[in-house]
mmCIF file of N, CA, C and O in Angstrom:
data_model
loop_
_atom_site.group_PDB
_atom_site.id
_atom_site.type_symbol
_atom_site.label_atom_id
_atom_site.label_comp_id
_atom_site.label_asym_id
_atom_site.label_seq_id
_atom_site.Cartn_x
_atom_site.Cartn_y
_atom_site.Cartn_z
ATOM 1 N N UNK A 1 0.818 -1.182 0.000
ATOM 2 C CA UNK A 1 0.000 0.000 0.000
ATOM 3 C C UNK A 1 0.869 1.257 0.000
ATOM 4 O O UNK A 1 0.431 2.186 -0.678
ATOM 5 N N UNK A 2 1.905 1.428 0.575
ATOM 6 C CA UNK A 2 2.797 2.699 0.800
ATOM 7 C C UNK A 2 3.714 2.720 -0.283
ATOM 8 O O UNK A 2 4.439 3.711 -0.368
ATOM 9 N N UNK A 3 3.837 1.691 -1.246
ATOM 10 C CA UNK A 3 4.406 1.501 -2.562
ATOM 11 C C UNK A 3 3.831 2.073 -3.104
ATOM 12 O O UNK A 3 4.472 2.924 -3.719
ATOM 13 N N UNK A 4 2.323 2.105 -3.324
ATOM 14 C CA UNK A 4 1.431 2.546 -4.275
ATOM 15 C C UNK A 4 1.055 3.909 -4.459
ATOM 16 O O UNK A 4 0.619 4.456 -5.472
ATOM 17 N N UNK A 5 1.352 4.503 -3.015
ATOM 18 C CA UNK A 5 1.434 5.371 -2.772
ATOM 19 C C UNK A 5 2.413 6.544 -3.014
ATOM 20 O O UNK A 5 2.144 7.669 -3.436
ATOM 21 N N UNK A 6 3.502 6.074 -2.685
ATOM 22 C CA UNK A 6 4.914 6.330 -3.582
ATOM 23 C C UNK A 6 4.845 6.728 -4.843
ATOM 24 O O UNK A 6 5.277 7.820 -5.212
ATOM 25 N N UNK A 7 4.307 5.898 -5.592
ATOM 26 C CA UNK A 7 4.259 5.700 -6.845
ATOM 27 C C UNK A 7 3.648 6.562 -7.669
ATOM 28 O O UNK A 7 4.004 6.646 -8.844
ATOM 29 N N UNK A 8 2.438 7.473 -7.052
ATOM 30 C CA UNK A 8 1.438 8.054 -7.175
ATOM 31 C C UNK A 8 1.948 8.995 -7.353
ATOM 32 O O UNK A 8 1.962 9.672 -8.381
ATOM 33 N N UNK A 9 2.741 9.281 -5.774
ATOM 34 C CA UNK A 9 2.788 10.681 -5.467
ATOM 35 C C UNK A 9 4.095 11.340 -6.478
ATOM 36 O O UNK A 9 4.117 12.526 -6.806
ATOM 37 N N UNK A 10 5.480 10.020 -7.016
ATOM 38 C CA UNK A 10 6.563 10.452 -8.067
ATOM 39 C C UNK A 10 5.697 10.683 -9.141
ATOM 40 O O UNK A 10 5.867 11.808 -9.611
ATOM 41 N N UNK A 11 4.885 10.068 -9.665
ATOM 42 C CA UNK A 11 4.079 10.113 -11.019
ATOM 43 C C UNK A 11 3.434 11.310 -11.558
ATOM 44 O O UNK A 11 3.218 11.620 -12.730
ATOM 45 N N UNK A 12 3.026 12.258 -9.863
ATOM 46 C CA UNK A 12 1.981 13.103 -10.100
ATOM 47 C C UNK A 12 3.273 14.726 -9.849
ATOM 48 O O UNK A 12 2.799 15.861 -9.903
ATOM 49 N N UNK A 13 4.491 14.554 -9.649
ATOM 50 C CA UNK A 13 5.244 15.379 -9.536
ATOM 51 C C UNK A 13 6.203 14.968 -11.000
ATOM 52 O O UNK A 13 6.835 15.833 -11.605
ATOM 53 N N UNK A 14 6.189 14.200 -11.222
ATOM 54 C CA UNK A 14 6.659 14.285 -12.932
ATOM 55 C C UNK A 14 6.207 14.984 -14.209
ATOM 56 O O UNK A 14 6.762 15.617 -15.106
ATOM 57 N N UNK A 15 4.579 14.484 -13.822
ATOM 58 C CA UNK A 15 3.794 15.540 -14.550
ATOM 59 C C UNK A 15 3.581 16.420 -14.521
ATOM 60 O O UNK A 15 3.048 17.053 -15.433
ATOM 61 N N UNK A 16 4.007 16.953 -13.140
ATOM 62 C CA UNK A 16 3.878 18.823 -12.373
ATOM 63 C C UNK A 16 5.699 19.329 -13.213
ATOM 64 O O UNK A 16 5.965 20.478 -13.564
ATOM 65 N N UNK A 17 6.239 18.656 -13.288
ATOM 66 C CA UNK A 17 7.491 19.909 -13.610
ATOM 67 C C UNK A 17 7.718 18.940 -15.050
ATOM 68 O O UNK A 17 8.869 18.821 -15.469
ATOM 69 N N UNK A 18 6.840 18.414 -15.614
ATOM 70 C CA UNK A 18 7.345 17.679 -17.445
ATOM 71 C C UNK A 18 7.661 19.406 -18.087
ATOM 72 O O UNK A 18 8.717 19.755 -18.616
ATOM 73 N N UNK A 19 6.610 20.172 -17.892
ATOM 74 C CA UNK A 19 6.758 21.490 -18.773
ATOM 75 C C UNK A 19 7.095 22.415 -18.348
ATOM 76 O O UNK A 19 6.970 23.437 -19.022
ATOM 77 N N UNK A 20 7.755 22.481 -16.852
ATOM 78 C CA UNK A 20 8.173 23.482 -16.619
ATOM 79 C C UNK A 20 9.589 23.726 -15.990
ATOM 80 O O UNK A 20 10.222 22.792 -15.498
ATOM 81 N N UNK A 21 10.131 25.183 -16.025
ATOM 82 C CA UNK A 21 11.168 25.441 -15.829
ATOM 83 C C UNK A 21 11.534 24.916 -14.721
ATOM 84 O O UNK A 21 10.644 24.339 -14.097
ATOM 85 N N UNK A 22 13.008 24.938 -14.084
ATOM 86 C CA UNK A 22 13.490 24.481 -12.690
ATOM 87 C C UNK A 22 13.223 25.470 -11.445
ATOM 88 O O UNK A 22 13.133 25.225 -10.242
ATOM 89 N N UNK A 23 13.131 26.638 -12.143
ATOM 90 C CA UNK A 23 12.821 27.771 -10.838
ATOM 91 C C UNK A 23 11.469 28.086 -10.910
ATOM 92 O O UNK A 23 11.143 28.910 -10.055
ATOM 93 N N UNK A 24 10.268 27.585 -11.886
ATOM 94 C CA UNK A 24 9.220 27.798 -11.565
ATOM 95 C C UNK A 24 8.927 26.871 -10.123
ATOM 96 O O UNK A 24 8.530 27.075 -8.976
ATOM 97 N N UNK A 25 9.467 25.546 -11.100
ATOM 98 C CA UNK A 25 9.185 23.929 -10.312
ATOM 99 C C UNK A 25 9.805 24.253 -8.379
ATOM 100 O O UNK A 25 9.383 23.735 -7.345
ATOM 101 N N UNK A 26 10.555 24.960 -8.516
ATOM 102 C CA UNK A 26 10.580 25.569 -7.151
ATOM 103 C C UNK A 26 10.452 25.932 -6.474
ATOM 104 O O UNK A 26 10.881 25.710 -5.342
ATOM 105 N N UNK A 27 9.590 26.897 -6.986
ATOM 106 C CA UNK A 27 8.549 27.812 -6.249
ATOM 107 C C UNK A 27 7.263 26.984 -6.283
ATOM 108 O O UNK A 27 6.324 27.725 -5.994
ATOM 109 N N UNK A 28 7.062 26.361 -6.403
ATOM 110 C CA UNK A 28 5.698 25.805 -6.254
ATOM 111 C C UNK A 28 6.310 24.799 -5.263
ATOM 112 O O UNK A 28 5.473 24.655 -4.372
ATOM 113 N N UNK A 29 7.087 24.252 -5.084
ATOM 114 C CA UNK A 29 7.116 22.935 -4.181
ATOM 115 C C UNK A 29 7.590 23.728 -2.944
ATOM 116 O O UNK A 29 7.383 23.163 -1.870
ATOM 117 N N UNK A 30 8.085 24.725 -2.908
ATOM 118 C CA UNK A 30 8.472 25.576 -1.474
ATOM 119 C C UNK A 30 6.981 26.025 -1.011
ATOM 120 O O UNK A 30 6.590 25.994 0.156
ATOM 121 N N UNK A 31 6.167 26.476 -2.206
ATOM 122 C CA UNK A 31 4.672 26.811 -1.294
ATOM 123 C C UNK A 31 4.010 25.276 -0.705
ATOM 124 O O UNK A 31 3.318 25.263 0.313
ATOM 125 N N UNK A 32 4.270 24.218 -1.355
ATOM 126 C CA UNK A 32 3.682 23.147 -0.601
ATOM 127 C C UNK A 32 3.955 22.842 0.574
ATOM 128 O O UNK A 32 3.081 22.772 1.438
ATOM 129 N N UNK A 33 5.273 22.598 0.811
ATOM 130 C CA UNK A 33 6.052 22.743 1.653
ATOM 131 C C UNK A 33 5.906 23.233 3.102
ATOM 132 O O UNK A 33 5.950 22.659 4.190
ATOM 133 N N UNK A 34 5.578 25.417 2.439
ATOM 134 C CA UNK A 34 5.075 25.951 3.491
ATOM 135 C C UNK A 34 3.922 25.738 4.150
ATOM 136 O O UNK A 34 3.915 25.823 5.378
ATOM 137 N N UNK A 35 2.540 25.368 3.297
ATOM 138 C CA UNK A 35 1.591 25.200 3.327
ATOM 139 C C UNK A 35 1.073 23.450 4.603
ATOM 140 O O UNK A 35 0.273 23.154 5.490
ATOM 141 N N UNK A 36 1.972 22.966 3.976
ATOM 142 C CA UNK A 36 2.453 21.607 4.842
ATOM 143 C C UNK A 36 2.782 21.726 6.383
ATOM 144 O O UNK A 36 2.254 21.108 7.308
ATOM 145 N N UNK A 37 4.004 22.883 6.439
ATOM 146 C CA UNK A 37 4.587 23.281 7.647
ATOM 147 C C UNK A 37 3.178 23.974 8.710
ATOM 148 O O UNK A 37 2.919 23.635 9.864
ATOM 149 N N UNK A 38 2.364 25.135 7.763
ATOM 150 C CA UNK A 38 1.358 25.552 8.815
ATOM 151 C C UNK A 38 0.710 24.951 9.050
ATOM 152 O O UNK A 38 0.230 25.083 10.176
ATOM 153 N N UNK A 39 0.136 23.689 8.048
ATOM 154 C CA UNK A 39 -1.078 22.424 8.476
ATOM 155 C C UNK A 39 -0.491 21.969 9.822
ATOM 156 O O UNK A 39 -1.063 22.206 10.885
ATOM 157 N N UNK A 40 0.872 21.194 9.720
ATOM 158 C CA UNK A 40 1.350 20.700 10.956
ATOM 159 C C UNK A 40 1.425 21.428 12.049
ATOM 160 O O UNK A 40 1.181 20.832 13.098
ATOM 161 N N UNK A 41 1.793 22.961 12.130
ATOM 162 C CA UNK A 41 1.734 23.419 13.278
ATOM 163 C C UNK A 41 0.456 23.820 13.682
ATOM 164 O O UNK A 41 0.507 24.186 14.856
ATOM 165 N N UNK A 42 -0.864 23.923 13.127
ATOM 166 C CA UNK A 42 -1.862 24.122 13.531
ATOM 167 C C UNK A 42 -3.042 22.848 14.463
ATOM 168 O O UNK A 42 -4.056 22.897 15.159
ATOM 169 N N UNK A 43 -2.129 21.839 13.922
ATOM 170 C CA UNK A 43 -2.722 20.875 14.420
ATOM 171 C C UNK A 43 -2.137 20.618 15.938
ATOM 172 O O UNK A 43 -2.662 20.166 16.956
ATOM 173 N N UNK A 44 -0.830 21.101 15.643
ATOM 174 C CA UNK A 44 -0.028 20.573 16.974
ATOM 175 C C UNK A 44 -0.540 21.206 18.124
ATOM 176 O O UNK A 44 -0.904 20.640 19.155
ATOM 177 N N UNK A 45 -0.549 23.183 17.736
ATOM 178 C CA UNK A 45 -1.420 24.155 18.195
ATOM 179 C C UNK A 45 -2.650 23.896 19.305
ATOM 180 O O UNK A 45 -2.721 24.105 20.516
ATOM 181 N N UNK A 46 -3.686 23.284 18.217
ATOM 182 C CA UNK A 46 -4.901 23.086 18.064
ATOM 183 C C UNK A 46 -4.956 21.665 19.203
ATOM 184 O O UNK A 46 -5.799 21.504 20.085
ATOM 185 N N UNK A 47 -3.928 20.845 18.907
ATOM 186 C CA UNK A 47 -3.807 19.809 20.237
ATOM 187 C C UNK A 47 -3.472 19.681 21.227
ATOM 188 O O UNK A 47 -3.654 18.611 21.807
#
């Protein structure tokens, strides 16, 4: 199951930077990233 998952998640970031530049592809994975970081601290927060 965590294979499949894997698998998904390289597949679906291959197709996110097939057409695009390296410093776009950067800026978008630093906002996930950040976006990731406040989920986690809000929960921690929030607990």
């Amino acid at each position: 199951m965590l294979d499949d998952i894997k698998k998904t998640l390289w597949a679906s970031a291959d197709k996110l930077r097939a057409n695009m530049d390296a410093a776009e592809y950067k800026h978008l994975v630093l906002g996930l990233i950040f976006v990731k970081y406040i989920s986690d601290a809000f929960v921690a927060r929030h607990a």
